[in-house]
Coordinates of C-alpha atoms and ligand atoms in Angstrom, one line a residue:
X288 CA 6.4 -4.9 -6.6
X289 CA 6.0 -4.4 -3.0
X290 CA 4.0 -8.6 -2.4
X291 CA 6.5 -11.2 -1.9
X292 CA 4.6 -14.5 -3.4
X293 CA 3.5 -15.4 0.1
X294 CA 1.7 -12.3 1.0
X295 CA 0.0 -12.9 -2.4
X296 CA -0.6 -16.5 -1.3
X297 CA -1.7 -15.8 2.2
X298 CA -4.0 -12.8 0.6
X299 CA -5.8 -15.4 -1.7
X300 CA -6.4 -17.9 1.4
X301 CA -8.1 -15.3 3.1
X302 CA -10.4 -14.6 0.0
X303 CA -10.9 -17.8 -0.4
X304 CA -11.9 -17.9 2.9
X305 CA -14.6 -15.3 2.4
X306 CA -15.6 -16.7 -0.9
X307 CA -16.2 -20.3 0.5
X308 CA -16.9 -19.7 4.2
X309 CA -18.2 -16.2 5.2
X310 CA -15.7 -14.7 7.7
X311 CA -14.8 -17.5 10.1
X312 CA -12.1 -16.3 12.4
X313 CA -13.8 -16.4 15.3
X314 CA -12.7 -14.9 18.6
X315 CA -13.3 -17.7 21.9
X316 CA -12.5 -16.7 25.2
X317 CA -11.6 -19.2 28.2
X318 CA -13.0 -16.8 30.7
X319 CA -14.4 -19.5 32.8
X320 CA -10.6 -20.3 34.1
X321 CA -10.5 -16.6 35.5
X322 CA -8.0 -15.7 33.0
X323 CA -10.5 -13.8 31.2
X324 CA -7.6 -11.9 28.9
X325 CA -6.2 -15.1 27.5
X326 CA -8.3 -14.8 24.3
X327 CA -7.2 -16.2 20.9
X328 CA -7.9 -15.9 17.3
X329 CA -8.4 -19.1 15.6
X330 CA -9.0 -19.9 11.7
X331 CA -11.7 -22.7 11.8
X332 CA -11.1 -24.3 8.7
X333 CA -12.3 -27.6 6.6
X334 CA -10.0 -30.2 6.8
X335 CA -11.9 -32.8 4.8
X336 CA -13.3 -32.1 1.2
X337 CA -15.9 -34.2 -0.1
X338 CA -16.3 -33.8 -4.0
X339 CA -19.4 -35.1 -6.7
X340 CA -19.8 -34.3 -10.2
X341 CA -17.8 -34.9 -13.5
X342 CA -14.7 -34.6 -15.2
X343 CA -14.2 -31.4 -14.0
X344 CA -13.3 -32.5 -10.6
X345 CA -12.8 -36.6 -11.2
X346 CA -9.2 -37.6 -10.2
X347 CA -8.8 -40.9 -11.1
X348 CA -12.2 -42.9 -10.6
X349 CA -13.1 -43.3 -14.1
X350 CA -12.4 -46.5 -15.7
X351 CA -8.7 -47.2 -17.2
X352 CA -10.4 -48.0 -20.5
X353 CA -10.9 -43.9 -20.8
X354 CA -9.5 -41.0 -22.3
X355 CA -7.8 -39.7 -19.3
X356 CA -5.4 -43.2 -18.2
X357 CA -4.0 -43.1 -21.8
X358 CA -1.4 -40.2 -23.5
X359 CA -1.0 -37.7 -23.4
X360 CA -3.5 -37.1 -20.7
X361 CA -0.9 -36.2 -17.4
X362 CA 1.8 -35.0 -19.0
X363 CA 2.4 -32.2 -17.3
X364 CA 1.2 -33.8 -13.7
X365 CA 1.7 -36.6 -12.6
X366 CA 3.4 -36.9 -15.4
X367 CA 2.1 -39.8 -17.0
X368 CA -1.0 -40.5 -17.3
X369 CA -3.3 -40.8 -14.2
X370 CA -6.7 -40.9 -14.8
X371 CA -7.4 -36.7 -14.6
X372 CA -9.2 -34.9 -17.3
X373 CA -6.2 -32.3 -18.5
X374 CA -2.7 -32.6 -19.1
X375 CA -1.9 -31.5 -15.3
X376 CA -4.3 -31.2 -12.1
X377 CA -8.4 -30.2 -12.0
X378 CA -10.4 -28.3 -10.4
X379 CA -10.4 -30.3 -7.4
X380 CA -6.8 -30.1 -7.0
X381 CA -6.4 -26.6 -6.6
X382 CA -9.3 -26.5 -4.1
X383 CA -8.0 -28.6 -2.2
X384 CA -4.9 -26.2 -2.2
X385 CA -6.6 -23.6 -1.3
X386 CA -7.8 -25.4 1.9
X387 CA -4.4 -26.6 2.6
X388 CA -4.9 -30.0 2.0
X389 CA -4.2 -32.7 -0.4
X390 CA -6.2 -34.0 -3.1
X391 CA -8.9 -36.1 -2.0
X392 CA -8.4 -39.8 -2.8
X393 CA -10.7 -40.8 -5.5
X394 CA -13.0 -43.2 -4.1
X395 CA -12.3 -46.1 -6.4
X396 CA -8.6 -46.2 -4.6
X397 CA -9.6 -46.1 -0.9
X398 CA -8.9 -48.8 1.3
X399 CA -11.5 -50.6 3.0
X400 CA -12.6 -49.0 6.6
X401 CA -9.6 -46.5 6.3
X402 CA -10.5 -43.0 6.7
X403 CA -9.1 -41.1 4.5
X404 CA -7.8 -38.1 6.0
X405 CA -8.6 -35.5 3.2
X406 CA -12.1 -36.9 2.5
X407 CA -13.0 -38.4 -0.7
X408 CA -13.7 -37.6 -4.5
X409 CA -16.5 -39.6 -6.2
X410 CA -16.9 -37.2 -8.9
X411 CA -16.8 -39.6 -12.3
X412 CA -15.9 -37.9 -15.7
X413 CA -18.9 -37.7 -18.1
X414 CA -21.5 -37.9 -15.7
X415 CA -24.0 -35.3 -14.7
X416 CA -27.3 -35.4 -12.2
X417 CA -29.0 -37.6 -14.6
X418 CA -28.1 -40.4 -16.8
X419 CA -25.8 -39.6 -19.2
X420 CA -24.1 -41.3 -22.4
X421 CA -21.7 -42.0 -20.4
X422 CA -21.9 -45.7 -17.8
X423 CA -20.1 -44.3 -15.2
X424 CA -22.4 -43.3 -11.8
X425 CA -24.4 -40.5 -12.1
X426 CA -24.9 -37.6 -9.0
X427 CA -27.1 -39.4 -7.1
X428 CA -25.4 -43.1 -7.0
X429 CA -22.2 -40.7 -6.2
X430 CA -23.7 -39.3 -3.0
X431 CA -25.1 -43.2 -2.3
X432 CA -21.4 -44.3 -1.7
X433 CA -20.6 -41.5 0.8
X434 CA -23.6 -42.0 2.5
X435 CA -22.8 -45.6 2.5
X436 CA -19.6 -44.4 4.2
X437 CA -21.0 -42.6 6.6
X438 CA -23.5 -44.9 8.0
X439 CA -22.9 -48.1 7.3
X440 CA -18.9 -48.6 7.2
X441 CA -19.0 -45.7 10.0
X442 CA -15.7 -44.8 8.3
X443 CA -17.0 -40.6 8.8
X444 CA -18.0 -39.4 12.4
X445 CA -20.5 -36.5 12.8
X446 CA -17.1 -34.7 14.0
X447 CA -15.1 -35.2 10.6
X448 CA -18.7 -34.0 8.8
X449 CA -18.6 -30.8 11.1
X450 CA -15.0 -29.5 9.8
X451 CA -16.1 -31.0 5.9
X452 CA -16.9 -28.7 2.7
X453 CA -18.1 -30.3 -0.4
X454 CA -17.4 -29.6 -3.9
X455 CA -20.6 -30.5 -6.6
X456 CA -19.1 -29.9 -9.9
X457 CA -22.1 -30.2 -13.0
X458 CA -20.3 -29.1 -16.3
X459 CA -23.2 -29.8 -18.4
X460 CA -23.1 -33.7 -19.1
X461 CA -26.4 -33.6 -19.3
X462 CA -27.0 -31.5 -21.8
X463 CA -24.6 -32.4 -24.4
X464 CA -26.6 -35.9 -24.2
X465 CA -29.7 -34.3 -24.9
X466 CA -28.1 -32.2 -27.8
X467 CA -26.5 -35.5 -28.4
X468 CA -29.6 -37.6 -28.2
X469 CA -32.4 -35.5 -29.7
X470 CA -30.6 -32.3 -31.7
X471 CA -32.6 -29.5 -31.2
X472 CA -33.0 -26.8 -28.9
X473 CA -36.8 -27.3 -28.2
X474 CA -37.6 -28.8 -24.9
X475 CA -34.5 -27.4 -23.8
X476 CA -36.1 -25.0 -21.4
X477 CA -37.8 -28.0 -19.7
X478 CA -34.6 -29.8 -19.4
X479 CA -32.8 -27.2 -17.5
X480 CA -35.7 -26.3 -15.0
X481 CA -35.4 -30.3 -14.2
X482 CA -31.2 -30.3 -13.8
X483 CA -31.5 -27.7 -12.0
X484 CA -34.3 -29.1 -9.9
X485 CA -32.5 -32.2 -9.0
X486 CA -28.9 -30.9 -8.0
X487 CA -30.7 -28.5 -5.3
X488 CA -31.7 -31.8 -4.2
X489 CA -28.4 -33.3 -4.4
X490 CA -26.7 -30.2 -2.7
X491 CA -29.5 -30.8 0.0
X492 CA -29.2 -34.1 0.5
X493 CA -25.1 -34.0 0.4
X494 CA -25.9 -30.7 3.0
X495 CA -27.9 -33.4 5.5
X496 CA -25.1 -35.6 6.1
X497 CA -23.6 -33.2 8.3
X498 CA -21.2 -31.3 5.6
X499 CA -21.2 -28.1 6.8
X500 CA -20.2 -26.2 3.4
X501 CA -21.4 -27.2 -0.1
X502 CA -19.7 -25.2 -3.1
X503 CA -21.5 -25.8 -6.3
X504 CA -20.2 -24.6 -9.9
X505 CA -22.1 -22.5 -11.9
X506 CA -22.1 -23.5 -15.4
X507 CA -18.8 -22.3 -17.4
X508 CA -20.0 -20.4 -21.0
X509 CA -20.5 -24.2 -22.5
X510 CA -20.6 -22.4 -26.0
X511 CA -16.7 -21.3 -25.6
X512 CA -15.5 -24.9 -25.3
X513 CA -13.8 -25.9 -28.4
X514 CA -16.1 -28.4 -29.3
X515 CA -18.9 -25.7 -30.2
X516 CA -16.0 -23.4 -31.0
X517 CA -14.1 -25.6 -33.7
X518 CA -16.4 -24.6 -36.4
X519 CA -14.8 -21.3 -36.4
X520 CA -11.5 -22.0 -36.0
X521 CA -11.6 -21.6 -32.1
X522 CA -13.1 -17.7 -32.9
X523 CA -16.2 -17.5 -31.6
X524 CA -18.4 -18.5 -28.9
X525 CA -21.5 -20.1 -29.8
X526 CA -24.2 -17.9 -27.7
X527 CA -27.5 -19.7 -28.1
X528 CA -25.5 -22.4 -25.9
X529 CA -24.5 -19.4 -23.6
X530 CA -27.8 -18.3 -23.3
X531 CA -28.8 -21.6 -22.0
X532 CA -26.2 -21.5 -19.8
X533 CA -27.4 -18.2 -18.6
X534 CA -30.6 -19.2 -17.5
X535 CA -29.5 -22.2 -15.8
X536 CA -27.1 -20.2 -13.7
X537 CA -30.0 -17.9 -13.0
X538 CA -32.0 -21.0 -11.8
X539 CA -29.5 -22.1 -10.3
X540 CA -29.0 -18.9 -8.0
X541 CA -32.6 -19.2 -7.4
X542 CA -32.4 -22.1 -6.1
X543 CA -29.3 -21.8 -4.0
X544 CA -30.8 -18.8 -2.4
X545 CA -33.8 -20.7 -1.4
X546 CA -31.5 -23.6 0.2
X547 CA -30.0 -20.7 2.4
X548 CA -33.0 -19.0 3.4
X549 CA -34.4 -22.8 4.6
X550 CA -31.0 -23.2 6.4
X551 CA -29.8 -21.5 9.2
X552 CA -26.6 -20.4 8.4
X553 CA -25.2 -20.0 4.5
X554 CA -24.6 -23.0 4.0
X555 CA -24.5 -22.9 0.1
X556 CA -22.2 -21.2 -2.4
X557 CA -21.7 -20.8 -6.1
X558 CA -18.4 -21.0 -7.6
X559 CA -18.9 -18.6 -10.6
X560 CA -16.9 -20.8 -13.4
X561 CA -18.9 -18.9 -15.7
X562 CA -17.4 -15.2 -14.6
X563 CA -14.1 -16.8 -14.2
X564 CA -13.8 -18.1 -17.5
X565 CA -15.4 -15.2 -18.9
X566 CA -12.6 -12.8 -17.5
X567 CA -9.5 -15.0 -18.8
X568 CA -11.4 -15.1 -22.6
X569 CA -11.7 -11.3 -21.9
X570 CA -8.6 -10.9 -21.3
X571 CA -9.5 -8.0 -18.8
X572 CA -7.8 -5.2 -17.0
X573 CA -6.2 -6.1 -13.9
X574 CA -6.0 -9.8 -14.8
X575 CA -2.9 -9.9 -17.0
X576 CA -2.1 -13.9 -16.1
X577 CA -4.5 -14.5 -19.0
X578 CA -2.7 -12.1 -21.6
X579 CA -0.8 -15.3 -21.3
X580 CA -2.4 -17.6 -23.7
X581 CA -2.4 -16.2 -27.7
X582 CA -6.0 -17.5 -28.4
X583 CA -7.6 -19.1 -25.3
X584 CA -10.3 -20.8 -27.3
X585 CA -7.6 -23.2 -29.0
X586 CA -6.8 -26.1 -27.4
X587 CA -3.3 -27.9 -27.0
X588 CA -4.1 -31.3 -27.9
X589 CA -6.1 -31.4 -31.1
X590 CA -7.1 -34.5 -32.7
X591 CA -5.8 -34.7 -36.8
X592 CA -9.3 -34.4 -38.5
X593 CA -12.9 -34.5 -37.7
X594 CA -12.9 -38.4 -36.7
X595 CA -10.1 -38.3 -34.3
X596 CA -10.3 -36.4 -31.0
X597 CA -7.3 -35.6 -28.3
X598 CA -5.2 -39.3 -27.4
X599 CA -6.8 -41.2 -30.3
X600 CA -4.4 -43.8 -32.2
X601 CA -5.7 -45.9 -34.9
X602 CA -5.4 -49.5 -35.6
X603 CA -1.7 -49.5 -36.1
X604 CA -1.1 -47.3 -32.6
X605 CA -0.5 -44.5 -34.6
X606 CA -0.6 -41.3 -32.9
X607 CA -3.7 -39.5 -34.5
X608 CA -3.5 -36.1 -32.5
X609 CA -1.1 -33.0 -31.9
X610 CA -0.1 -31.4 -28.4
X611 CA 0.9 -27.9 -28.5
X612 CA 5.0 -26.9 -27.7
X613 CA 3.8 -25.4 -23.9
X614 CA 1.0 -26.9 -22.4
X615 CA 1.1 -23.5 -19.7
X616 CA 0.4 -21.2 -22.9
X617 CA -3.4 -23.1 -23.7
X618 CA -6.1 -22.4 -22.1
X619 CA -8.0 -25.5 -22.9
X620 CA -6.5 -29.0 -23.3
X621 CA -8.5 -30.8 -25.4
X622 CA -12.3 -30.2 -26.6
X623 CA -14.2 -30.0 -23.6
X624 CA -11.4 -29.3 -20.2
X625 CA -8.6 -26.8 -19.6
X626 CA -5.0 -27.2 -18.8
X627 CA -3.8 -27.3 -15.1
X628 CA -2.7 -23.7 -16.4
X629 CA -5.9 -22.7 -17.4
X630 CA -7.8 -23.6 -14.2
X631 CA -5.1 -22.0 -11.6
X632 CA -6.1 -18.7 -13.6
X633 CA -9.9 -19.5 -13.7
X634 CA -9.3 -20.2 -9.5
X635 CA -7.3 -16.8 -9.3
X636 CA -9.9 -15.0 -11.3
X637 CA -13.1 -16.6 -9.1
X638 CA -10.7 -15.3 -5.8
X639 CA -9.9 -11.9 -7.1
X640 CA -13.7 -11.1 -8.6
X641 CA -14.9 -12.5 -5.2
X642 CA -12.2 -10.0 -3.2
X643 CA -13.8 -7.6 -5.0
X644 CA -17.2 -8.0 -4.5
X645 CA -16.0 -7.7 -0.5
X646 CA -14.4 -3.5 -1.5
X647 CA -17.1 -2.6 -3.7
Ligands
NAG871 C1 -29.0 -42.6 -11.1 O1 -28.6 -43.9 -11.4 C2 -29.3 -44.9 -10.7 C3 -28.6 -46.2 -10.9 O2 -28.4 -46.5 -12.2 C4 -30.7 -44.9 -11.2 O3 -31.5 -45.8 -10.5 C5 -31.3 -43.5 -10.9 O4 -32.6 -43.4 -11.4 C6 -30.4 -42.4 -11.5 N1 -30.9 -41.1 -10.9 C7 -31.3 -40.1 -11.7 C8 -31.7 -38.9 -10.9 O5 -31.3 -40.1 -12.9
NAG872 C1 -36.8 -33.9 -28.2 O1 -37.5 -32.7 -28.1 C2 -38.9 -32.8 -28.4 C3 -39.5 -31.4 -28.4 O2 -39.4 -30.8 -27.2 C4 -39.5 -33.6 -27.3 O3 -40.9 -33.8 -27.6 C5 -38.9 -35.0 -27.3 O4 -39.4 -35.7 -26.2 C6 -37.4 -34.8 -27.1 N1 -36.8 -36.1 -27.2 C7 -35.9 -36.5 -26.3 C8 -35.2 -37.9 -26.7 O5 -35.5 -35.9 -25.4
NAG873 C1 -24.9 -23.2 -31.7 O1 -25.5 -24.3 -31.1 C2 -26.8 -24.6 -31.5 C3 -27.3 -25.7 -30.6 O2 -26.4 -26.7 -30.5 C4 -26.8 -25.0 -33.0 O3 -28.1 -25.3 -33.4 C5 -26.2 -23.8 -33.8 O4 -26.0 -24.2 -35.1 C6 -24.8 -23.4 -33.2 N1 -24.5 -22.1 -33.8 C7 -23.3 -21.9 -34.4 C8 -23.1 -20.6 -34.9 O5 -22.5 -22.8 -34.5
NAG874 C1 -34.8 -15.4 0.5 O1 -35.1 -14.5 1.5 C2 -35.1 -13.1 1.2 C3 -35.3 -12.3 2.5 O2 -36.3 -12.9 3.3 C4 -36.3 -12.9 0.2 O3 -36.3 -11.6 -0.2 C5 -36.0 -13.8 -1.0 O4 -37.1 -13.6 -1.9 C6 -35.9 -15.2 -0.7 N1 -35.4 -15.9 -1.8 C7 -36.0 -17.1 -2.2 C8 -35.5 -17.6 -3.5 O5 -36.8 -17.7 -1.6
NAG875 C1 6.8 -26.3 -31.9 O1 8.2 -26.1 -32.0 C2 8.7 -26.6 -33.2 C3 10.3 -26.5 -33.0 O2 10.7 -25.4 -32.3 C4 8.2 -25.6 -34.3 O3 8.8 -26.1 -35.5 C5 6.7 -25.8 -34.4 O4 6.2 -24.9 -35.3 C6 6.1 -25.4 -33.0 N1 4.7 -25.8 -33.1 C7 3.8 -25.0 -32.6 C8 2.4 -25.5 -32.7 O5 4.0 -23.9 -32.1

């Protein structure tokens, strides 16, 4: 064991780095005072992160009537709970770690006229690029209220913009409310050509305000979340869903690629969720983290029954749900989101796969 845990540390910032950014040390020289040897590395980094999407990345904006500001949602952090989607931090969180900076506030809590030094999250759980079951505000609505920020409060300069990266998390809302709404498969097709359509207008329009980096997610294998997975005891994947999810990440890189070739620099990036999860259900080589959890399909809080779901309680406040003995050895949490464990591996897996993809 020859890495302390800081060289391991500093060694993921870097990849993350080259994951999210491209290689941006850059060398300046201030050879115009005639001290032409006084050059300097420095590591131009985003200091603000701006964040859209669902409950993959919503910290606290949905409404305290939901899931997430009830038990034994938080548990593990803050430790009660807080308005997150897990029993610890999201996805959100840990980017935000990996830039150096705290967690965005969630937009609901900022304070009139105050910028907030770390940006702002306006991601809202159950939401997705179109109208969703859920009443929350959907993708485009989200990206009204920054803009609304930016130009009519004046709260973000062009400057803050410049040393911004976004995060647009899409998880699927969407098309759980068709499935919800109308069933079948047929149409589907249709349906994803159009999602897909519309958030490579969101990431453009989000890409306009000045934000200099916009990370999107790609899809994570939908048909491995317990939900779909219940039916067999948490055993196996359901891989029509996957394939869906295949071809909207294919679209998806399509479109991405056309954004950067219309841009002038590469200004767009996928976050491979799907990959990431893929590896720690795998369990492969060379990421032994995930040997960590016995089945990763099964999630820790399980509601008792097929009426009752993770925090429900029923008329008399009786708890009608079980949590596992150690949140840290689930993958997922509840039906649809992983534990804070399971996304620091799913973040460790996108760095290492994307370190690699730099040697090969
Ligand atoms: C998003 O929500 C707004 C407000 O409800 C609505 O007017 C708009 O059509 C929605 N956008 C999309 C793309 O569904
Ligand atoms: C359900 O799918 C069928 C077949 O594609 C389509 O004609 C119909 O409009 C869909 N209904 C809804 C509510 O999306
Ligand atoms: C997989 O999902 C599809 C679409 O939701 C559903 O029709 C099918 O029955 C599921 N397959 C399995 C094996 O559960
Ligand atoms: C992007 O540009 C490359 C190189 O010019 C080209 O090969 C590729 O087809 C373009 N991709 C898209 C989606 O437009
Ligand atoms: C949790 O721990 C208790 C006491 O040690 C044990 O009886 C129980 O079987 C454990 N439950 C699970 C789900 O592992």
């Amino acid at each position: 064991m020859g890495k302390t845990r800081k060289q391991v540390f500093l060694f993921q910032l870097l990849s993350f780095w080259v994951l999210m950014t491209g290689i941006k040390v850059v060398q300046s020289s201030s050879s115009h005072h005639h001290n032409g040897h006084h050059r300097r590395l420095h590591l131009l980094g985003p200091t603000k992160l701006f964040v859209f999407g669902d409950s993959y990345a919503d910290t606290g904006n949905n409404p305290k009537s939901e899931k997430p500001w009830h038990e034994p949602y938080g548990i593990t952090f803050p430790g009660k709970p807080a308005g997150r989607w897990s029993d610890g931090r999201v996805l959100t969180d840990y980017i935000g770690s990996l830039i150096g900076i705290k967690s965005p506030i969630p937009y609901r809590r900022r304070k009139f006229g105050a910028k907030q030094r770390h940006g702002m999250n306006f991601a809202y759980g159950g939401t997705g690029v179109f109208d969703t079951l859920s009443l929350n505000p959907n993708m485009t609505t989200q990206i009204d209220y920054f803009q609304q920020l930016i130009h009519d409060n004046g709260v973000y300069t062009k400057l803050d913009l410049d040393s911004s990266i976004a995060l647009v998390s899409l998880a699927g809302n969407d098309y759980s409310t068709y499935f919800a709404r109308n069933g079948t498969e047929e149409g589907l097709p249709d349906l994803v050509r159009s999602v897909v359509k519309q958030l490579a207008l969101n990431l453009k329009r989000i890409h306009e305000t000045g934000v200099k980096i916009v990370v999107v997610t790609a899809l994570q294998p939908v048909g491995c979340l317990p939900y779909l997975t219940a039916s067999s005891s948490f055993q196996r994947c359901n891989e029509s869903r996957n394939a869906a999810v295949k071809f909207h990440n294919h679209l998806l890189h399509q479109a991405v690629e056309k954004l950067n070739n219309e841009s002038t620099v590469a200004a767009y990036k996928i976050l491979d969720l799907y990959s990431a999860f893929m590896s720690v259900f795998e369990r492969q080589k060379g990421h032994p983290e995930s040997l960590k959890f016995d089945n990763p399909l099964k999630p820790c809080c399980i509601g008792i029954g097929v009426s009752y779901s993770c925090g429900s309680i029923d008329e008399s406040k009786v708890k009608k749900y079980t949590i596992c003995n150690n949140t840290e050895t689930a993958f997922f949490w509840d039906l649809f989101h992983p534990t804070q464990e399971g996304w620091n591996v799913v973040l460790r897996s996108a760095l290492q796969s994307s370190l690699h993809s730099l040697y090969s």
